[in-house]
CSV table of C-alpha atoms and ligand atoms in Angstrom, one decimal:
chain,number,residue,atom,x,y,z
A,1,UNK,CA,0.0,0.0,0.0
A,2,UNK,CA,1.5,3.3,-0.7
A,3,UNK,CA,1.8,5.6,2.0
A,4,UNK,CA,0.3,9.0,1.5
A,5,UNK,CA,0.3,12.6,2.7
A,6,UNK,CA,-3.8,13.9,3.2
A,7,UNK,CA,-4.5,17.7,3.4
A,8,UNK,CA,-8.3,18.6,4.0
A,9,UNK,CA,-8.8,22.3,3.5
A,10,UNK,CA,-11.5,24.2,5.2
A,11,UNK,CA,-11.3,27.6,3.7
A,12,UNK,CA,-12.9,29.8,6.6
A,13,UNK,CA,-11.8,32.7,8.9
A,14,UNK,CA,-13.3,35.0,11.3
A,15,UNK,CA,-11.8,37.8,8.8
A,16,UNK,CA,-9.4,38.4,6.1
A,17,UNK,CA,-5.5,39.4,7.7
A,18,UNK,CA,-4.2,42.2,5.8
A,19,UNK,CA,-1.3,40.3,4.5
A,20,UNK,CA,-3.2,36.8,3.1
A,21,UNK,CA,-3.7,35.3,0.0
A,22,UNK,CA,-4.8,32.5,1.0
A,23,UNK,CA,-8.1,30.4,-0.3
A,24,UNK,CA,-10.5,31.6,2.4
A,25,UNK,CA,-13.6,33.4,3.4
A,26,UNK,CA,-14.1,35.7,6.4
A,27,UNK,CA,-17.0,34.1,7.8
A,28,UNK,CA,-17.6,36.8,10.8
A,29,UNK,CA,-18.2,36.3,14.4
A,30,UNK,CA,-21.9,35.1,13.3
A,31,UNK,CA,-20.8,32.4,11.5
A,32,UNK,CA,-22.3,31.8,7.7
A,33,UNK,CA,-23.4,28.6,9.2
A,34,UNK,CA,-25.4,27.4,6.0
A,35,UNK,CA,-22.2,28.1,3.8
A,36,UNK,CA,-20.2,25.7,6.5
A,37,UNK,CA,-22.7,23.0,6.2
A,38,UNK,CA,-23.3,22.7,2.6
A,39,UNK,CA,-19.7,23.2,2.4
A,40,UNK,CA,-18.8,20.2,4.7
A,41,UNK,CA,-21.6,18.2,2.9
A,42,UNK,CA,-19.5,18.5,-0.1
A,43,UNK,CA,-16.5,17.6,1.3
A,44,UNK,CA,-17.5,14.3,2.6
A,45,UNK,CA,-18.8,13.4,-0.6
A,46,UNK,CA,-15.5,14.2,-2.2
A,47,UNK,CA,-13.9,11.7,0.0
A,48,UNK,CA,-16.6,9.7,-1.3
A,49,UNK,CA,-15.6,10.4,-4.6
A,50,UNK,CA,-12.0,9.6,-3.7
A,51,UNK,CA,-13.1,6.2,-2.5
A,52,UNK,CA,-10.9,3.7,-4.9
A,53,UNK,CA,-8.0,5.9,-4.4
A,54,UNK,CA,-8.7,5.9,-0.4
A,55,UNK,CA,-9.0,2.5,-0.4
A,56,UNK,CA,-5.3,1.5,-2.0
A,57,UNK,CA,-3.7,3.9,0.0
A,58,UNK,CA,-2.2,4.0,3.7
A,59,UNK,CA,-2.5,7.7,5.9
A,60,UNK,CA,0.7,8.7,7.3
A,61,UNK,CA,0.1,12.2,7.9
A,62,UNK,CA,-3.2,14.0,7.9
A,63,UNK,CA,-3.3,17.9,8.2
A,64,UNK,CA,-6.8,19.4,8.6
A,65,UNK,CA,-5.2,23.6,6.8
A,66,UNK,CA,-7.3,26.7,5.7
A,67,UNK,CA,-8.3,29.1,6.4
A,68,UNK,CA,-8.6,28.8,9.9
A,69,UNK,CA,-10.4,24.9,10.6
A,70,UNK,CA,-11.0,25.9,14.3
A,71,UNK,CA,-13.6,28.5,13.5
A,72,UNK,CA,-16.1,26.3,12.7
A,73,UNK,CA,-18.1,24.4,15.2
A,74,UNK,CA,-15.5,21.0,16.4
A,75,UNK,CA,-18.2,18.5,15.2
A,76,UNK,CA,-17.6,19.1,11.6
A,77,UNK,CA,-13.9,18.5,12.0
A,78,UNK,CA,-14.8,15.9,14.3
A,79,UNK,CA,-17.2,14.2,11.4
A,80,UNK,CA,-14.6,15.2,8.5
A,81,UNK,CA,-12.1,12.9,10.3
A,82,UNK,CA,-14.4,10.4,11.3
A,83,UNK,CA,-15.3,9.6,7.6
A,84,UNK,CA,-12.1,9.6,6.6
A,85,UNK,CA,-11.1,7.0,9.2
A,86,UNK,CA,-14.0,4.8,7.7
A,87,UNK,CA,-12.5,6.0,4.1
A,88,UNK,CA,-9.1,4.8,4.3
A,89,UNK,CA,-6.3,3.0,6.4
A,90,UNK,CA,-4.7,5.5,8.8
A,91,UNK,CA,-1.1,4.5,10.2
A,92,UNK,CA,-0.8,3.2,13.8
A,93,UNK,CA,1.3,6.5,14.6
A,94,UNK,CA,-0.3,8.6,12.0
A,95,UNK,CA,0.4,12.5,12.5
A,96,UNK,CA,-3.0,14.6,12.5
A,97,UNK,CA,-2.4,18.3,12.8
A,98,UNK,CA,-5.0,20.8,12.9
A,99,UNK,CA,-4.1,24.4,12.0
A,100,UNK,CA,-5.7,27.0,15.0
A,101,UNK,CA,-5.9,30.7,15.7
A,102,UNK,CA,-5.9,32.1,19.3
A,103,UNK,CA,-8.9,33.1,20.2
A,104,UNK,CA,-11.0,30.4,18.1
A,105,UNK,CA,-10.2,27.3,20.4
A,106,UNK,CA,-12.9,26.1,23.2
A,107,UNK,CA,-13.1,23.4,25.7
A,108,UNK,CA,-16.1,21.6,23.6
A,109,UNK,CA,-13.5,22.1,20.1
A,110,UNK,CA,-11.0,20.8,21.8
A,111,UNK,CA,-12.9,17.4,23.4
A,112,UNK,CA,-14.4,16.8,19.5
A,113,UNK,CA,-10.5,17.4,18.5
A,114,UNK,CA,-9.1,14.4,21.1
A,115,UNK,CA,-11.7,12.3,20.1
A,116,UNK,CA,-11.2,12.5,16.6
A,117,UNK,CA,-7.8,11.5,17.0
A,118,UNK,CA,-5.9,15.0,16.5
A,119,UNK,CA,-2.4,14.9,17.9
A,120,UNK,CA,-1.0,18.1,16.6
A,121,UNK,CA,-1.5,21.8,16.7
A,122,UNK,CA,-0.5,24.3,14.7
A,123,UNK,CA,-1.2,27.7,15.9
A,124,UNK,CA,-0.5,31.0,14.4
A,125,UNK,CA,1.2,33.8,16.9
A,126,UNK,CA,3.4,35.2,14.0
A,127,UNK,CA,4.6,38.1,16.6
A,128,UNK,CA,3.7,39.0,20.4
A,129,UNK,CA,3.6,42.8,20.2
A,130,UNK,CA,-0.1,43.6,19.8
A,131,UNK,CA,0.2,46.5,17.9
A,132,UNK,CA,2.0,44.7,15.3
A,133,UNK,CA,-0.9,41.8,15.4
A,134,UNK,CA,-3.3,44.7,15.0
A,135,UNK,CA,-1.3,46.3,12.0
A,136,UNK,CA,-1.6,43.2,10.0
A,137,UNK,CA,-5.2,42.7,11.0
A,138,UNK,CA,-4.8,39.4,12.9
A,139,UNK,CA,-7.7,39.0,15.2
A,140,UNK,CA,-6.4,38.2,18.6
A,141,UNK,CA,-4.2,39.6,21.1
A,142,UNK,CA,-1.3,38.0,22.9
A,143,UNK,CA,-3.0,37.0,26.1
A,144,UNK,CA,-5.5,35.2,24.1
A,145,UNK,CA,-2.6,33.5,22.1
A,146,UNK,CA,-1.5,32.4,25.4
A,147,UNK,CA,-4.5,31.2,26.5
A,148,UNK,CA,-5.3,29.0,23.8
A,149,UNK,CA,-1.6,27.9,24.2
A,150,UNK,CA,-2.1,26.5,27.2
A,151,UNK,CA,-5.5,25.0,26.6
A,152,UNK,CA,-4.3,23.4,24.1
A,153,UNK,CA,-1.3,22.2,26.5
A,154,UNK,CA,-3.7,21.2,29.4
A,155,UNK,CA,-5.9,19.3,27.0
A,156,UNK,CA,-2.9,16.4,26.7
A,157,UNK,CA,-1.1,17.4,23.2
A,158,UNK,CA,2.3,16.8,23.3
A,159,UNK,CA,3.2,18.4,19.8
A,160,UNK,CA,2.4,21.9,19.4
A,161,UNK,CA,3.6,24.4,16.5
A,162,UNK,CA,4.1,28.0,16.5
A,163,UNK,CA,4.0,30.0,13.1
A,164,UNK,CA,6.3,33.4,13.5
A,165,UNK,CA,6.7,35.8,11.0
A,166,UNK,CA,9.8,38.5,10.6
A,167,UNK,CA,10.1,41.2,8.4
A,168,UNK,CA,7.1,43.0,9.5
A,169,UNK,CA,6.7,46.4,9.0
A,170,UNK,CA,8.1,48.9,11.9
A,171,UNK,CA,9.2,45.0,14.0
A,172,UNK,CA,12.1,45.6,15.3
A,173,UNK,CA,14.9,43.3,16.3
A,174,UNK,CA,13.5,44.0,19.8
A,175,UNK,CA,10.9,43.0,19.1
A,176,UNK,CA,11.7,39.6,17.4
A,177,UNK,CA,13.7,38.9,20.5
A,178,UNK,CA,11.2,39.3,22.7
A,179,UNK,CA,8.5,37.2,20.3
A,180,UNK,CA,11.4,34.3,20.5
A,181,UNK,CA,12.0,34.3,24.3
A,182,UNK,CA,8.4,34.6,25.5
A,183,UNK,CA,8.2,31.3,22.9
A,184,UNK,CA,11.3,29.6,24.5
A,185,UNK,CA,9.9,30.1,27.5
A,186,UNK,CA,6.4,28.6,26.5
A,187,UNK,CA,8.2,25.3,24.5
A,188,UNK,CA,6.6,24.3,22.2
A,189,UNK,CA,8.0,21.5,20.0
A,190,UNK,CA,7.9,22.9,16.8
A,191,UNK,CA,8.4,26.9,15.6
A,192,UNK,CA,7.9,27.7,11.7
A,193,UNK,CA,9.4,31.4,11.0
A,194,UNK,CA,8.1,33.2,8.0
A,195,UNK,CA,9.9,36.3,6.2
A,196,UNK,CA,6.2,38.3,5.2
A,197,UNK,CA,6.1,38.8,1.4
A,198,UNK,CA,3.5,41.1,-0.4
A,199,UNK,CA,1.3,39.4,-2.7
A,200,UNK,CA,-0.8,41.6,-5.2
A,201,UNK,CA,-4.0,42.0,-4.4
A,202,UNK,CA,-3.6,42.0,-0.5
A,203,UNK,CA,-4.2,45.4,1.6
A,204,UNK,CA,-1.0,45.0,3.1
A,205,UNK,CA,0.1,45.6,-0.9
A,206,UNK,CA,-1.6,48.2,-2.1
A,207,UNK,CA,-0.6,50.3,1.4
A,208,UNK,CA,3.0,49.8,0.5
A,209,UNK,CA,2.3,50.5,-3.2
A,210,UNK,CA,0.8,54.1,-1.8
A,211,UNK,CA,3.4,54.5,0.9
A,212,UNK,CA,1.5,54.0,3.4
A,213,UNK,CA,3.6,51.1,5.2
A,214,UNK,CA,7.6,50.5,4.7
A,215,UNK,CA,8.8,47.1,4.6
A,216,UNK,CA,12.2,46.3,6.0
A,217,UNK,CA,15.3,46.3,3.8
A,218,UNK,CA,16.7,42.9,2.9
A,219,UNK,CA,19.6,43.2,5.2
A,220,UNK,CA,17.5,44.0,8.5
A,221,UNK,CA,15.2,40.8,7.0
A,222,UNK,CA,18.4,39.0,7.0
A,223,UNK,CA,19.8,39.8,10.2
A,224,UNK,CA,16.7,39.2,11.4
A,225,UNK,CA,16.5,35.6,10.0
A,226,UNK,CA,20.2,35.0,11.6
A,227,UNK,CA,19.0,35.7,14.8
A,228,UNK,CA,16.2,33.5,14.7
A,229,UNK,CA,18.4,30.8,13.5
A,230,UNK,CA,21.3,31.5,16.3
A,231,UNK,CA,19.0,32.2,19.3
A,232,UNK,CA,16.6,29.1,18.7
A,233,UNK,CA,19.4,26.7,18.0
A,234,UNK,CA,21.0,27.5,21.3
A,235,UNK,CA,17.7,27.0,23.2
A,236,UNK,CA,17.4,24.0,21.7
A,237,UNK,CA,15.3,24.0,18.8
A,238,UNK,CA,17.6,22.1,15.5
A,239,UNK,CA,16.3,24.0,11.8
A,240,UNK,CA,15.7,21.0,9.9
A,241,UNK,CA,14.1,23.4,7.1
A,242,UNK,CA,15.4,26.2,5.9
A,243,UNK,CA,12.2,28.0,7.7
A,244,UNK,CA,10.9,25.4,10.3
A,245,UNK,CA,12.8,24.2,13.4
A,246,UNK,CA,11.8,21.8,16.1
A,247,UNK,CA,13.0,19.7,19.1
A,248,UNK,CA,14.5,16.5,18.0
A,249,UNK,CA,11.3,14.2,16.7
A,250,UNK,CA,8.8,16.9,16.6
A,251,UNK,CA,9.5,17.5,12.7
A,252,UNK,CA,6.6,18.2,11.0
A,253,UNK,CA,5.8,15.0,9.1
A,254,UNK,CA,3.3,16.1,6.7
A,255,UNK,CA,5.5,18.7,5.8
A,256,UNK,CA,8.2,16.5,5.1
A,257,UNK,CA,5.5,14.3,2.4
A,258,UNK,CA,6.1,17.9,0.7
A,259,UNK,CA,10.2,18.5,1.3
A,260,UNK,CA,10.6,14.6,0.5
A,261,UNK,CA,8.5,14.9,-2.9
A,262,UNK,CA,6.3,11.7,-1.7
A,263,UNK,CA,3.0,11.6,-2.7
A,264,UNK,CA,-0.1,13.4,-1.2
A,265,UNK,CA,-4.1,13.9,-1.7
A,266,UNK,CA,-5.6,17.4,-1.0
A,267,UNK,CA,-9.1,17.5,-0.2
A,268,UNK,CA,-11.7,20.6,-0.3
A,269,UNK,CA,-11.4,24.1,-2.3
A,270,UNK,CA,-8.0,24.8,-4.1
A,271,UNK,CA,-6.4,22.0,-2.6
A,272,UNK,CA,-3.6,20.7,-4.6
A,273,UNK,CA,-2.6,16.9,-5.1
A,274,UNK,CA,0.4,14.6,-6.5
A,275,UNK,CA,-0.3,11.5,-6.8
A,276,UNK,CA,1.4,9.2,-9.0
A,277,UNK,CA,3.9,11.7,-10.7
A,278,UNK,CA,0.2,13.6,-11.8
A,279,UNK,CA,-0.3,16.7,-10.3
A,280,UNK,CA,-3.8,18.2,-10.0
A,281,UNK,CA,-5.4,20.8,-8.1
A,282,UNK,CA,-8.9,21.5,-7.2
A,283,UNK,CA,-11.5,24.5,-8.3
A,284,UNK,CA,-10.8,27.9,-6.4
A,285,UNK,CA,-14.3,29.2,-7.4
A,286,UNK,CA,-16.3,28.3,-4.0
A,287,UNK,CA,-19.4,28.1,-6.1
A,288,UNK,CA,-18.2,25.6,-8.6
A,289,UNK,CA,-15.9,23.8,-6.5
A,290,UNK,CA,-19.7,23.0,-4.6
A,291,UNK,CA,-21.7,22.2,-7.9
A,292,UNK,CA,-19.2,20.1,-9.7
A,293,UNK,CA,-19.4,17.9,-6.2
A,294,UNK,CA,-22.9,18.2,-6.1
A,295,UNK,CA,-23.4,17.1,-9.8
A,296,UNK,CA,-21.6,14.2,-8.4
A,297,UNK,CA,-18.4,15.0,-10.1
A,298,UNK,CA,-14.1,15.3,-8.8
A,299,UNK,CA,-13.8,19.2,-8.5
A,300,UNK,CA,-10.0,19.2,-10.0
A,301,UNK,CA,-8.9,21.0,-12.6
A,302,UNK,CA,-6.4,20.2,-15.1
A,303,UNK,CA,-3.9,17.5,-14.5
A,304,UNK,CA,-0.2,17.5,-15.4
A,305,UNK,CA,1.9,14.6,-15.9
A,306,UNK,CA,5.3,15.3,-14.7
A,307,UNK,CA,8.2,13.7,-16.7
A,308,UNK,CA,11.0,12.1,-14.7
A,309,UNK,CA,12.9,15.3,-15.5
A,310,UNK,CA,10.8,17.2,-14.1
A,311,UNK,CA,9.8,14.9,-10.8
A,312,UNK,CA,14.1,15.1,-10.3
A,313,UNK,CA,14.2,18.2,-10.2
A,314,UNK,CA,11.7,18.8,-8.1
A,315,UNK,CA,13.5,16.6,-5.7
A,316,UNK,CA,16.3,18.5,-5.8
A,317,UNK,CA,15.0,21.6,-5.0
A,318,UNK,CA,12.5,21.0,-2.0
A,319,UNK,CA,15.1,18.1,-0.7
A,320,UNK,CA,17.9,21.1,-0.7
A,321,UNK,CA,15.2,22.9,1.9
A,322,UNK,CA,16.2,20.2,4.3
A,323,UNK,CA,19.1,20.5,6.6
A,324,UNK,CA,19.7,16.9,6.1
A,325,UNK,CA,20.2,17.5,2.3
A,326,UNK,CA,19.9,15.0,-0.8
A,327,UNK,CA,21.3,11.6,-0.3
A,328,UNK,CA,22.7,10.8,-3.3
A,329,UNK,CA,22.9,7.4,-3.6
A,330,UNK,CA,19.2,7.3,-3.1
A,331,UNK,CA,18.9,9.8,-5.7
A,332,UNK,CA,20.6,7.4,-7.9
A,333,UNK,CA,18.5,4.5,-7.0
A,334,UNK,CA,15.5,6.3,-7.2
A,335,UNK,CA,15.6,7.5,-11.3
A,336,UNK,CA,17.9,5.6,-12.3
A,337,UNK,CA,21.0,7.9,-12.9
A,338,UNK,CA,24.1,9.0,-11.6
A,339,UNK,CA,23.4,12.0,-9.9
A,340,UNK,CA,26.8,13.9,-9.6
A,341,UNK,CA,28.6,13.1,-13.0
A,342,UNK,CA,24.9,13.9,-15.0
A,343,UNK,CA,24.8,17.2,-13.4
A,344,UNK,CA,28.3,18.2,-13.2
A,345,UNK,CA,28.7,21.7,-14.5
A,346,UNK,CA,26.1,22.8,-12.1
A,347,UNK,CA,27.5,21.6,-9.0
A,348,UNK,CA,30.6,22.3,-9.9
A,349,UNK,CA,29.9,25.9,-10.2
A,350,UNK,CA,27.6,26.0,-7.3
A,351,UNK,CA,30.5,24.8,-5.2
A,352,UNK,CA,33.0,27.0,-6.6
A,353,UNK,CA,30.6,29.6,-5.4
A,354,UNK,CA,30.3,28.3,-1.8
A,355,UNK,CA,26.3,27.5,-1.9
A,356,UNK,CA,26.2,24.0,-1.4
A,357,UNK,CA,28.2,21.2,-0.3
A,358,UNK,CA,29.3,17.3,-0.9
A,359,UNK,CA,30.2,15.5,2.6
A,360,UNK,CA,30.5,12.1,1.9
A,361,UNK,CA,26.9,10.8,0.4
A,362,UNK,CA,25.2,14.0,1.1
A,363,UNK,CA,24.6,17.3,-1.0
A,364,UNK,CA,23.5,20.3,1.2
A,365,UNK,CA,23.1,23.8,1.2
A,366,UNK,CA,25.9,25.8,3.0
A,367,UNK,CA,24.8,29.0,5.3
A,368,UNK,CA,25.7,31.0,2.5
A,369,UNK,CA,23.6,28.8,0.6
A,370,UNK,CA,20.6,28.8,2.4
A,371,UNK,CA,20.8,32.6,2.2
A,372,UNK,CA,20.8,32.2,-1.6
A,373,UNK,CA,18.9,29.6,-1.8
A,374,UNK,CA,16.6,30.9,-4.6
A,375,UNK,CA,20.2,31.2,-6.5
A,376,UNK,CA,20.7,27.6,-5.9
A,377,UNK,CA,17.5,26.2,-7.4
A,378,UNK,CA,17.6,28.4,-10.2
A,379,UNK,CA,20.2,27.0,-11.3
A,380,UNK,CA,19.3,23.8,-11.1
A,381,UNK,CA,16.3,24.8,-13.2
A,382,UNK,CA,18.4,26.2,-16.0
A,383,UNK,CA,21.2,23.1,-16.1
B,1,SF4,S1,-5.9,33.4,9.6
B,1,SF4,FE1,-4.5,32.6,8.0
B,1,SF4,S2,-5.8,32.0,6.3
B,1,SF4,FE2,-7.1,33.3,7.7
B,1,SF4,S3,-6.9,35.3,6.8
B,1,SF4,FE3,-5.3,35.2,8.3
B,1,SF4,S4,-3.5,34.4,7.3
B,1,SF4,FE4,-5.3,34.1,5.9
């Protein structure tokens, strides 16, 4: 049976940050509650649709994304997983993460959460200065971060993720420091750091396109990054990716289905799949993503086949993410090549330059490397 990735995307927040692009709607304190339910009607009949597939495959690592899936009511989640549990072989130890937002996590969520067999959180601080969290239109506050923290804590999960992000506008490296030591203080076992970009179409973009907000240069981004890096690896916290860190065993799992280019199945709107060496995603229109499922009908979109080329270089370039680097005798084994002598010219030149490394089996980034990293994988796509 082949082991499998699963993403299930529930595309809801309260409201939109200024800074996401993300597939979701803001929903409101209300809640749209008829959009939720015929919106979880129709993902339980995708699984349904799914069911072949489902059936030949074994769950390592289930993560429940959006959106935010903890603002709607626990029972659907609860449901979602419980029909995929009926759908499809899970693995004894299987990871299931949910991703959370302070503020949108209560008691009852949290007993439909254990039940359902949810082991991991994922929650999203991304800085503890609350006028920076109201600057980029975050809804909650840094007490209420902490006290979903630690309900989340006292509830019995052992594996809890922090997203941070750096390289917001008018953060200061005070301010990162103090984000990081209140977190080292609080442990948890995993902490993703995320450089903010701009993507058109955001608020966050147009107020820089009028002035309105400055972003940091790239060297206080940098420096920024370094200290993140240097601070967290001496409290403890190893970066296995060039944005992720964790305690030793606490990697995220599903994220490494991604890093490792193994396959994966992504349920619900604009989720994106590769199984197979086929990638396909699903609709991003909410309203025909809902009546292609309804018509009884898979809501993807066009598939690509990916040539072996192709599913090599992707390889490459997300296995170069991880600390750990591309073991190249597996490389070999898996398509059928050798590895250093077919891509010679590029690693030579790459080396020559300092941005990646050859340490017995292994091919990794060096620092500089990771800095450049975009350099690196360009020119792997150009070879
Ligand atoms: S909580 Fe996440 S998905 Fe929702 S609007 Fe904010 S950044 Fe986007």
């Amino acid at each position: 049976m082949e082991k499998i990735g699963l993403y299930v995307h529930i595309p809801f927040c309260h409201s939109k940050c200024a800074y996401c692009d993300f597939s979701s709607y803001a929903i409101g304190n209300a809640q749209n509650k008829i959009a939720i339910i015929r919106y979880v009607k129709a993902l339980l009949k995708e699984i349904d649709l799914y069911e072949q597939t489902l059936k030949s495959v074994e769950v390592e690592t289930l993560f429940i994304g959006g959106g935010t899936p903890t603002c709607i009511d626990g029972k659907y989640i609860h449901e979602i997983i419980n029909h995929l549990r009926k759908s499809t072989k899970f693995s004894e130890n299987a990871e299931v993460t949910i991703e959370s937002n302070p503020g949108t996590i209560t008691t009852e969520k949290l007993d439909h959460y254990l039940s359902a067999g949810i082991n991991r959180f994922s929650v999203g601080l991304q800085t503890t200065d609350n006028n920076l969290l109201s600057s980029i239109g975050r809804i909650h506050d840094f007490n209420t971060f902490t006290t979903s923290f630690n309900a989340i804590r006292e509830s019995g999960i052992k594996n809890i993720n922090v997203d941070i992000m750096f390289g917001l506008p008018g953060q200061t490296s005070e301010n990162l420091h103090h984000t990081l030591d209140t977190l080292i203080e609080l442990s948890p076992e995993h902490i993703s750091a995320y450089a903010l970009k701009l993507e058109e179409g955001t608020p966050m973009y147009e107020a820089e396109r009028k002035g309105l907000i400055q972003m940091p240069d790239e060297e206080l981004e940098r420096t920024m990054y370094h200290e993140i890096i240097n601070k967290l690896k001496i409290n403890g916290y190893y970066q296995y990716e060039i944005s992720n860190f964790s305690k030793k065993g606490f990697e995220s799992r599903h994220n490494l289905v991604y890093w490792k280019n193994k396959p994966y199945l992504g349920l619900g709107l604009a989720a994106h799949s590769k199984m197979e060496q086929i990638r396909f995603s699903n609709e991003i229109i909410m309203s025909r993503y809902l009546e292609r499922i309804e018509n009884g009908e898979k809501p993807s979109l066009d598939q690509t086949v990916i040539s072996d080329s192709e599913d090599l270089f992707e390889t490459v370039i997300l296995g170069l993410r991880l600390n750990e680097g591309l073991n190249i005798p597996q490389l070999n084994e898996r398509y059928g090549m050798d590895f250093l002598s077919e891509n010679e010219a590029v690693i030579s030149k790459l080396t020559a330059q300092g941005l990646i490394q050859i340490t017995g089996d292994i091919l990794k980034l060096t620092l500089k490397g990771i800095d450049l990293s975009n350099q690196v994988f360009l020119a792997f796509m150009n070879d």
